[in-house]
Short mmCIF file of C-alpha atoms and ligand atoms in Angstrom, two decimals:
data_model
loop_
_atom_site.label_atom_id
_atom_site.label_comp_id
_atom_site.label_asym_id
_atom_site.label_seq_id
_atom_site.Cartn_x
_atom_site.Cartn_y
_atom_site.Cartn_z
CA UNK Q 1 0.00 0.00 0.00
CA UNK Q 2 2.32 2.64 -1.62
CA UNK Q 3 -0.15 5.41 -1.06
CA UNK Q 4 -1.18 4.79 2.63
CA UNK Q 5 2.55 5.13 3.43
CA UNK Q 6 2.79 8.47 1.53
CA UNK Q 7 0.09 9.59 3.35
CA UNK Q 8 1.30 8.73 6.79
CA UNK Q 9 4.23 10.54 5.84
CA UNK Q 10 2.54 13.57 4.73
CA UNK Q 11 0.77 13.70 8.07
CA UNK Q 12 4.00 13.32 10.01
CA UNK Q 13 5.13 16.55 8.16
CA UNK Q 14 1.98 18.77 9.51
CA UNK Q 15 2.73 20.38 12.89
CA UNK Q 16 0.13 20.31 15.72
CA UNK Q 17 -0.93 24.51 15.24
CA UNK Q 18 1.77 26.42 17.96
CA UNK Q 19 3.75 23.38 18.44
CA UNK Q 20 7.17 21.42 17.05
CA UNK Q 21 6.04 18.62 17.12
CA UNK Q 22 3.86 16.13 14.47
CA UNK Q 23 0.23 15.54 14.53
CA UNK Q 24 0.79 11.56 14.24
CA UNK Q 25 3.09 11.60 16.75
CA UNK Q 26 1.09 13.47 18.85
CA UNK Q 27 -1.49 10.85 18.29
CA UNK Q 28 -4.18 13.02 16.88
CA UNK Q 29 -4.54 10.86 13.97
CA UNK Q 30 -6.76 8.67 14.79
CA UNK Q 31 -6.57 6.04 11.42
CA UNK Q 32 -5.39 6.08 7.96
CA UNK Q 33 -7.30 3.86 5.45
CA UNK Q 34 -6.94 4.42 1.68
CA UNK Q 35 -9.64 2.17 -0.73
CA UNK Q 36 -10.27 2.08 -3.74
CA UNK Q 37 -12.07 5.47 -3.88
CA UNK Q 38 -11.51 7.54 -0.81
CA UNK Q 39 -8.93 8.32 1.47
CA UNK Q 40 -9.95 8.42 5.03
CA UNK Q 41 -7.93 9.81 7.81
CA UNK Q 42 -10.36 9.80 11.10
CA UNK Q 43 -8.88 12.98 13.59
CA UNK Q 44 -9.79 12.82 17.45
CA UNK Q 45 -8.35 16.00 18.03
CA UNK Q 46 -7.52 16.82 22.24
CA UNK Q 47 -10.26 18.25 24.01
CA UNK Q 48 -9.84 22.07 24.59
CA UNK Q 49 -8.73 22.96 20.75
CA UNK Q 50 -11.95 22.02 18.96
CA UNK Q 51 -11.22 23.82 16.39
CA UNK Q 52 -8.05 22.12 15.19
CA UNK Q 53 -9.57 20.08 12.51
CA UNK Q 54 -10.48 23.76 11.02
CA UNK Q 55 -7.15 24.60 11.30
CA UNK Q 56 -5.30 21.82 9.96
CA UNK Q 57 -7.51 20.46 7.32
CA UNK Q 58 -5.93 23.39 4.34
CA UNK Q 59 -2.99 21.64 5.51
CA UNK Q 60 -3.88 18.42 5.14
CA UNK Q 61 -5.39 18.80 1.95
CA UNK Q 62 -2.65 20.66 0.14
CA UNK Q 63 0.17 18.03 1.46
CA UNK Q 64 -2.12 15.03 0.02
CA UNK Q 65 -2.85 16.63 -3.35
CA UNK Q 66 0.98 16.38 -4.01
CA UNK Q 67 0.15 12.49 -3.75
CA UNK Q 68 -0.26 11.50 -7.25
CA UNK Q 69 -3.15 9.12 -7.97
CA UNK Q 70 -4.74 9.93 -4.21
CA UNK Q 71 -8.33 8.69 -4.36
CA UNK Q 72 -10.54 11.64 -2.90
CA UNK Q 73 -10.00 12.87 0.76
CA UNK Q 74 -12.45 12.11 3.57
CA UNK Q 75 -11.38 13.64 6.55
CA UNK Q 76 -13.74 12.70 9.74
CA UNK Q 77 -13.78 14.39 13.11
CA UNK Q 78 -14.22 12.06 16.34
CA UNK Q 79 -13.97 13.13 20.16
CA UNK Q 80 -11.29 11.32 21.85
CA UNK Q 81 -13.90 9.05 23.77
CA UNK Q 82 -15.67 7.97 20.61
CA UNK Q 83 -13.01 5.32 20.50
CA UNK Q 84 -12.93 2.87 23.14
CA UNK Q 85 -9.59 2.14 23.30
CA UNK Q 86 -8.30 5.51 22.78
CA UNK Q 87 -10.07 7.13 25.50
CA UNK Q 88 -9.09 4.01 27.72
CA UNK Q 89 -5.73 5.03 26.99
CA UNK Q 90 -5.99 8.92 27.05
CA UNK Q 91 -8.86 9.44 29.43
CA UNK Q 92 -6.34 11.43 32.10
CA UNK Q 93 -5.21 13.74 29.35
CA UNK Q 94 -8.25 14.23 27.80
CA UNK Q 95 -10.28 15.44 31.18
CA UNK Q 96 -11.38 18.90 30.60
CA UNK Q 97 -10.06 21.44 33.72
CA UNK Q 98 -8.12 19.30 35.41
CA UNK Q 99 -6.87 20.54 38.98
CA UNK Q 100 -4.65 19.18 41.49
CA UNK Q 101 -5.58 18.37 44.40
CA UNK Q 102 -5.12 21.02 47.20
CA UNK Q 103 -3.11 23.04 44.65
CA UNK Q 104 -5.22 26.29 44.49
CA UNK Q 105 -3.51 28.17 41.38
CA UNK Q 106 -1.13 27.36 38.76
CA UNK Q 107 1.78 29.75 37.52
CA UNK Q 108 3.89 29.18 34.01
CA UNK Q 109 6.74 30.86 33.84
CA UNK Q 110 7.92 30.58 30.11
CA UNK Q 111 9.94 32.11 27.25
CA UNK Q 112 10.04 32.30 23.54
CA UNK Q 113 13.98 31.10 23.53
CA UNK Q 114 16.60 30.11 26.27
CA UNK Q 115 18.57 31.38 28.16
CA UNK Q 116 16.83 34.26 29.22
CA UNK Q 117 16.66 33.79 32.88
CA UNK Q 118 13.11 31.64 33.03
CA UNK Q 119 14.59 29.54 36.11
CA UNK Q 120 16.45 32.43 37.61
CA UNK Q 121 13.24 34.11 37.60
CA UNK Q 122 10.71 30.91 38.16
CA UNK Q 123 12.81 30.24 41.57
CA UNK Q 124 13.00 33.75 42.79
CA UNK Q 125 9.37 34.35 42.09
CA UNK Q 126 8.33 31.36 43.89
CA UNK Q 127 10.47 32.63 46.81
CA UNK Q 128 9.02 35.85 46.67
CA UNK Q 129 5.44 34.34 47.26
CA UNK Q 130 6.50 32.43 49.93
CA UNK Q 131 7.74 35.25 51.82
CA UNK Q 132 4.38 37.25 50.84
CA UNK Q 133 3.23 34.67 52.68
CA UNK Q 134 1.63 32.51 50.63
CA UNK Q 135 2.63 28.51 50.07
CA UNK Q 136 4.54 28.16 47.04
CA UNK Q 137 6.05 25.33 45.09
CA UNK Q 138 7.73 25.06 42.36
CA UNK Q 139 7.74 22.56 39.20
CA UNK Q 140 10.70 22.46 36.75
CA UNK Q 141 8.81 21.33 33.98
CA UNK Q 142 12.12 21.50 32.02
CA UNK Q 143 12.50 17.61 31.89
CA UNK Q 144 15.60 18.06 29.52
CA UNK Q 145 17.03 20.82 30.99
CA UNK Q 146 16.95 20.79 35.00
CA UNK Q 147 18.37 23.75 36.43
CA UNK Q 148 16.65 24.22 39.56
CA UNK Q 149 18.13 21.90 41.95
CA UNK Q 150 21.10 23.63 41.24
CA UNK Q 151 19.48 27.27 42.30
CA UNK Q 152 17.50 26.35 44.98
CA UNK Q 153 20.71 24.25 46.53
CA UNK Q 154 19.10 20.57 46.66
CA UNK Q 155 21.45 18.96 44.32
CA UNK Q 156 21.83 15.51 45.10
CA UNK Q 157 18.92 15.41 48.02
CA UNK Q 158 17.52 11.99 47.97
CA UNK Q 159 13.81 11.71 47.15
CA UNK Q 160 11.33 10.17 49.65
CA UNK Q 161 8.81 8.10 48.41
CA UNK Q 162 5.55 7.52 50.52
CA UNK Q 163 3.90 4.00 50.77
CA UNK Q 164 1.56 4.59 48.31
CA UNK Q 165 4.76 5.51 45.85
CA UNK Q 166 4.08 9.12 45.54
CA UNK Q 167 6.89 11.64 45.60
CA UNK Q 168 7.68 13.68 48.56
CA UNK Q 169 9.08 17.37 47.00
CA UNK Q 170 12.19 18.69 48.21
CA UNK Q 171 11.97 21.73 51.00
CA UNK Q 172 13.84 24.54 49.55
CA UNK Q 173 13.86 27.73 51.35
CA UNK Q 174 10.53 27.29 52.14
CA UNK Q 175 9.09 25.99 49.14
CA UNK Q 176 8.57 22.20 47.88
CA UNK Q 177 10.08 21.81 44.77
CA UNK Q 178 10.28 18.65 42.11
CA UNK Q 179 12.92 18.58 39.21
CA UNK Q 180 14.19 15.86 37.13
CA UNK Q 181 17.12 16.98 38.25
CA UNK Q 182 16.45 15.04 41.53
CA UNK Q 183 16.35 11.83 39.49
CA UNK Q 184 19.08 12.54 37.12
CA UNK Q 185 22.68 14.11 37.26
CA UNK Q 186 22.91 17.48 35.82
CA UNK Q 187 25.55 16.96 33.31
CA UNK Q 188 23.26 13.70 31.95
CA UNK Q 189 22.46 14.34 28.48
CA UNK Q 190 18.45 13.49 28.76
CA UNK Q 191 17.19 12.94 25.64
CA UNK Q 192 12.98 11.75 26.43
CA UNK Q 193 11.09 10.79 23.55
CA UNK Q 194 7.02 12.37 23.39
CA UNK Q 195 5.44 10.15 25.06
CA UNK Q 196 8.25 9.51 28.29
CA UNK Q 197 7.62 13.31 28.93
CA UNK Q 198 4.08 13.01 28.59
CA UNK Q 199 4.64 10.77 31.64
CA UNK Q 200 6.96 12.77 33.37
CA UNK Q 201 5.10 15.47 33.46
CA UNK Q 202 2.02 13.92 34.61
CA UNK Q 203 3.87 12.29 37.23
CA UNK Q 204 5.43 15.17 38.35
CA UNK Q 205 2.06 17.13 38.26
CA UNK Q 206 -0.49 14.35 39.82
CA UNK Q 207 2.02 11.71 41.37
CA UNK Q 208 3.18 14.37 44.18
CA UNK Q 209 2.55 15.08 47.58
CA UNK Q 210 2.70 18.54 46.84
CA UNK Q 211 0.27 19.51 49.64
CA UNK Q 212 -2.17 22.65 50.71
CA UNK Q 213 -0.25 25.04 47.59
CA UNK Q 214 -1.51 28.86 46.89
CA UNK Q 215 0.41 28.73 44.31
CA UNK Q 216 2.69 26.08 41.91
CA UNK Q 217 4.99 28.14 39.69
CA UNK Q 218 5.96 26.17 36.94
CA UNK Q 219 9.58 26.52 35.40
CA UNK Q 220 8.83 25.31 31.65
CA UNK Q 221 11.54 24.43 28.92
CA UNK Q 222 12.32 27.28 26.35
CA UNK Q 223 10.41 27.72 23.56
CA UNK Q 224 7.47 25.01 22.61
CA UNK Q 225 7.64 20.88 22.59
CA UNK Q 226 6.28 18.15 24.16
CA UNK Q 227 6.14 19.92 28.07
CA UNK Q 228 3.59 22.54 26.98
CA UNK Q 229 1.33 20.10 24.63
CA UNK Q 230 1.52 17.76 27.62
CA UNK Q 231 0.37 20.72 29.72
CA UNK Q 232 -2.32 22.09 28.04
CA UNK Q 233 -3.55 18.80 27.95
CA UNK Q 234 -3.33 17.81 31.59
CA UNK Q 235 -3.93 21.18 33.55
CA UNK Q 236 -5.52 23.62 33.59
CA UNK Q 237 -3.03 26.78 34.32
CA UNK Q 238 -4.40 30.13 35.71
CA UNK Q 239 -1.51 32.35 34.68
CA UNK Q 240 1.34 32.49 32.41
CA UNK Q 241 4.50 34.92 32.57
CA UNK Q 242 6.34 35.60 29.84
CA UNK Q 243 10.68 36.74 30.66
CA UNK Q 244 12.29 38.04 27.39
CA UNK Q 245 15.39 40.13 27.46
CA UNK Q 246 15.80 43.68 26.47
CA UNK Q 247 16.88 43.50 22.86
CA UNK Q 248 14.48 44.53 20.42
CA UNK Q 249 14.92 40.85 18.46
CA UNK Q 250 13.19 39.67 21.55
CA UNK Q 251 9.71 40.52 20.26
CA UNK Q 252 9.45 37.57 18.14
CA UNK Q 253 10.24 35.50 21.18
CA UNK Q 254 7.82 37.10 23.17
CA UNK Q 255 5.36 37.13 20.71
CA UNK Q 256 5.76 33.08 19.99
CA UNK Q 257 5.65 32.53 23.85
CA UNK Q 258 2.05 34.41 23.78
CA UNK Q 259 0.94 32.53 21.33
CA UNK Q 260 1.80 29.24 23.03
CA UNK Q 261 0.18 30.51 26.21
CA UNK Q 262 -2.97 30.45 23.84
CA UNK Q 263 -2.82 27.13 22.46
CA UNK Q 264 -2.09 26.21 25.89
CA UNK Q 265 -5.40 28.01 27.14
CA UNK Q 266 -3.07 30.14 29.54
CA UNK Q 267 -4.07 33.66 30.54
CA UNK Q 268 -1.12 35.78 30.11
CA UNK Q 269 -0.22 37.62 33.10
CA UNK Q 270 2.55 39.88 31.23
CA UNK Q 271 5.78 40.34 30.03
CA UNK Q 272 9.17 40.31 32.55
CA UNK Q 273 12.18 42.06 31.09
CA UNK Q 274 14.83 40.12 32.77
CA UNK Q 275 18.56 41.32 32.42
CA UNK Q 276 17.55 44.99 31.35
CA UNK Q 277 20.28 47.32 32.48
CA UNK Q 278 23.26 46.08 34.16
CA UNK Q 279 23.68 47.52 37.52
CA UNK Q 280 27.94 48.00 38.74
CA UNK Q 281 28.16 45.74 41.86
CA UNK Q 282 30.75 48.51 43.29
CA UNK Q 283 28.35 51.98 42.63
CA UNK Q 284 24.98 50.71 41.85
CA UNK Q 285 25.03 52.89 39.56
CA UNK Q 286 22.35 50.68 36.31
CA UNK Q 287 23.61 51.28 32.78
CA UNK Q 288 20.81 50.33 29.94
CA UNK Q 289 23.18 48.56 28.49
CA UNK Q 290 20.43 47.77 25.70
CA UNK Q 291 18.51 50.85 25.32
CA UNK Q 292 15.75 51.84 27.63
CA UNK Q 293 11.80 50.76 27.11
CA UNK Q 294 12.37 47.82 24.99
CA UNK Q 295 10.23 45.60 27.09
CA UNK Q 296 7.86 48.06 27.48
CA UNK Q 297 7.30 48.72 23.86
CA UNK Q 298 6.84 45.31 23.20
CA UNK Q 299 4.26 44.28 25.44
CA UNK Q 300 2.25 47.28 24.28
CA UNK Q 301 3.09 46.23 20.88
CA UNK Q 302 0.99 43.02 21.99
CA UNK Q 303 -1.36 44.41 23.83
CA UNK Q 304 0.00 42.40 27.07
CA UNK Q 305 0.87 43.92 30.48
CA UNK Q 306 4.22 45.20 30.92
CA UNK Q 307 5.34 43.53 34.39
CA UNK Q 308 8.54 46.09 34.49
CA UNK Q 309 12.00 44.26 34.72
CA UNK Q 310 14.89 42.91 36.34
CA UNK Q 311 18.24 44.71 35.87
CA UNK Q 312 21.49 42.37 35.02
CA UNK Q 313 22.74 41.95 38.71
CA UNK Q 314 25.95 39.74 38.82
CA UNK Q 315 24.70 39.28 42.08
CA UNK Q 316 21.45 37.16 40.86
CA UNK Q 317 23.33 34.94 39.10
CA UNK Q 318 26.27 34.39 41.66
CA UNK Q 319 23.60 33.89 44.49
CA UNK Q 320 21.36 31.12 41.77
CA UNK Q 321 25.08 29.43 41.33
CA UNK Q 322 25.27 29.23 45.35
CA UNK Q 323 22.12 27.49 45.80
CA UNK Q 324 20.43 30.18 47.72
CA UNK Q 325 18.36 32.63 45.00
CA UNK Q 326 18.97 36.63 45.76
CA UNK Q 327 15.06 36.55 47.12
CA UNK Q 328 16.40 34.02 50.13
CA UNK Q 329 19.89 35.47 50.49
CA UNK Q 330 19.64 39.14 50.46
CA UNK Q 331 15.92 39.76 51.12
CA UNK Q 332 16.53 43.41 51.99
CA UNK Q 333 18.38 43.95 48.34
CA UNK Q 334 17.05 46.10 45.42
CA UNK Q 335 16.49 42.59 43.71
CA UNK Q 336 14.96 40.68 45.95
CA UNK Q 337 12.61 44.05 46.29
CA UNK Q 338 11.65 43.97 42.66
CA UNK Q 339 10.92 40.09 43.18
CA UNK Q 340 8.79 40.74 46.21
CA UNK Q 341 6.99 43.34 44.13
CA UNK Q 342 6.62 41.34 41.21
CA UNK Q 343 5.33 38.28 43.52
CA UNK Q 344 2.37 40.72 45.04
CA UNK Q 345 1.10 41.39 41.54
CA UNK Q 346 1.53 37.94 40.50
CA UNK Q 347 -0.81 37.13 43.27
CA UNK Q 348 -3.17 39.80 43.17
CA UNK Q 349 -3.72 38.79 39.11
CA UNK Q 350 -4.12 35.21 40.39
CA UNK Q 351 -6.55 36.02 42.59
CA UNK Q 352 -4.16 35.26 45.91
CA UNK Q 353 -4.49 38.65 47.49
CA UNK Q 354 -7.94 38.47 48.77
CA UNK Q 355 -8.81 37.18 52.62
CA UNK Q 356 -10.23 34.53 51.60
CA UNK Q 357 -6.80 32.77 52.52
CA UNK Q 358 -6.37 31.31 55.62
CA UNK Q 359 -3.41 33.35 57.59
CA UNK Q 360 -2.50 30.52 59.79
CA UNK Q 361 0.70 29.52 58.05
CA UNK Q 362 3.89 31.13 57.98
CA UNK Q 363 7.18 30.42 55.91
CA UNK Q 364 9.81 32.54 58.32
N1 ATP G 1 18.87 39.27 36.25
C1 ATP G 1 19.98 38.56 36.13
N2 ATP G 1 21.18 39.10 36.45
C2 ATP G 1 22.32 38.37 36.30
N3 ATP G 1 22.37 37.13 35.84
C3 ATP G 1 21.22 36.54 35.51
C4 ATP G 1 19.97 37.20 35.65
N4 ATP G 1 18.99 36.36 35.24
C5 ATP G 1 19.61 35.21 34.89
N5 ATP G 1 20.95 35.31 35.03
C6 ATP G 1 21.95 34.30 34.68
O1 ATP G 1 21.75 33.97 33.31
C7 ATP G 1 21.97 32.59 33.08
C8 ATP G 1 20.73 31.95 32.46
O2 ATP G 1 19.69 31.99 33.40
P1 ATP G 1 18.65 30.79 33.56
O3 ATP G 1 19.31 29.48 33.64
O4 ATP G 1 17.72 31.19 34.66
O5 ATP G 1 17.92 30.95 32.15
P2 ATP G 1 16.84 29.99 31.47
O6 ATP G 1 15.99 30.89 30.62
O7 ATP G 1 16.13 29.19 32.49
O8 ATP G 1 17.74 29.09 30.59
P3 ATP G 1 17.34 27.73 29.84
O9 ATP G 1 16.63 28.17 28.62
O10 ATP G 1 18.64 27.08 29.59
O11 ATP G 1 16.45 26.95 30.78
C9 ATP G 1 22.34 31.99 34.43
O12 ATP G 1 23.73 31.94 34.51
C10 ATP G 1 21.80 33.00 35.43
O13 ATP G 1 22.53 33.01 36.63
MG1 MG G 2 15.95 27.08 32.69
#
């Protein structure tokens, strides 16, 4: 069957809209079946983007026409659960809103490209709404990538597992924290096909003890891939943060990390300009090393809130390299001031602020 092959292949060429990686492999093609005089391909796209067969099908159709000899296309729409076995096999992903237990809000820190500070930022920010006083956690959802053990000074802490084999997170600082990099060393090369991260991440979402949370900030991999997908799938997230850096190339970045927030279903909170100006350890004295308002520009230039920025400290990314992030070390410091501020929008835009909270806990 020359022609069913070609048109598996075809398919494995189209994108899922937002994302790097393949509809088949992604599993949203349901079957292939060419006869005599139709091609069928049957679609159960993920629940939450009902709209992708819409979106896909001029796609579809102009990658099969290059097929010659193609008997007619029949494309056909199910939901997941129409097929036994595949909502057997999916039903956890494919649950509308999901929530995790005791975990009242979701934060998703992300960025367009690396590099830009997203863990720096992801571990000082859930610092800073700990010592708001609200309990934080914090997820590196960058499975390939793990750089928060490192920041947050756990490296090499031993998991505990209870009886019912759910993880225990790590106490850092006064937040729990998971990472792969509590299962793997640092330096490992971790190369995890689709669906291992699908697993991963679920695990790492619904397989810990992660407790009474205000808030779980979530440190995501740069860019888009198999972590988000999984996400949008799995969770439902209440706010997303986007860190670019001050250039002006940035707004590219910034723009493709808003538009993955809205695949992903993700209200965007705003736009953090991390490593704006550098300030001189020995005067203080901040340089815009890059121009001033870049960030600023550019979220207005999306019509996204401007969440001001974070000058180029040497002393963020010594204190990260230590193990004990700027917020923890040096509360009192011009950084760990622009965190704190940061966190108390955060939480207001989450919904956090209000006294509905209980006040009975405290992180000091
Ligand atoms: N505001 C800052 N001032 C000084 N150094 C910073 C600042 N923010 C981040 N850094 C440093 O920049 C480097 C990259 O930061 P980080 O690892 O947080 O970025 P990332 O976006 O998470 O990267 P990746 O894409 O690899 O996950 C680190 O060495 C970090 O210490
Ligand atoms: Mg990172």
């Amino acid at each position: 069957m020359p022609h069913l092959e070609d048109v598996q292949a075809a398919l494995r060429q189209i994108k899922f809209p937002g994302f790097s990686r393949d509809i088949v492999s992604f599993g949203v093609v349901r079957e292939v079946v060419v006869e005599s005089d139709r091609t069928r391909i049957v679609l159960a796209p993920p629940q939450g983007v009902p709209d992708l067969l819409e979106r896909i099908r001029p796609e579809i159709e102009a990658r099969l026409r290059e097929i010659p000899g193609l008997p007619p296309l029949e494309i056909v729409e199910v939901a997941a659960a129409g097929n036994p076995a595949a909502a057997r096999a999916e039903a956890p992903q494919h649950s509308p809103h999901k929530r995790i237990p005791g975990v009242r809000t979701i934060l998703a820190v992300a960025s367009g490209k690396g590099g830009v500070g997203k863990s720096t930022v992801a571990s000082n920010i859930a610092l800073a709404l700990a010592a708001e006083g609200l309990r934080a956690g914090l997820l590196d959802a960058d499975v390939y990538g793990p750089s928060t053990t490192l920041l947050l000074g756990v490296e090499g802490s031993r998991t505990q597992v209870t009886a019912e084999k759910r993880i225990v997170p790590v106490l850092a600082h006064g937040i729990s924290m998971v990472s792969m990099g509590l299962f793997v060393e640092r330096e490992q090369a971790v190369i995890w096909r689709g669906p291992m991260v699908t697993k991963l991440v679920r695990e790492f979402l619904f397989n810990v003890e992660w407790g009474d949370l205000d808030v779980l900030v979530l440190d995501l991999p740069p860019g888009t891939g198999d972590v988000q997908l999984t996400l949008a799938q799995q969770i439902e997230m209440d706010g997303g943060l986007i860190v670019t850096t001050p250039q002006e190339v940035a707004l590219a970045d910034v723009r493709r990390g808003m538009k993955m927030f809205q695949q992903m279903k993700v209200p965007v909170l705003g736009v953090l300009e991390n490593m704006s100006g550098y300030v001189c350890p020995h005067c203080d004295h901040e340089t815009a090393i890059f121009g001033r308002g870049g960030g600023q520009r550019l979220a207005a230039e999306l019509s996204l809130p401007y969440l001001g920025s974070i000058p180029l400290i040497p002393a963020i990314g010594a204190r990260g390299d230590e193990g004990t992030p700027i917020v923890a070390s040096d509360p009192a410091s011009p950084a760990a001031l622009r965190f704190r501020e940061l966190a108390r929008t955060l939480s207001r835009d989450l919904g956090l602020a209000g006294a509905d909270r209980p006040a009975a806990h405290s992180h000091a």
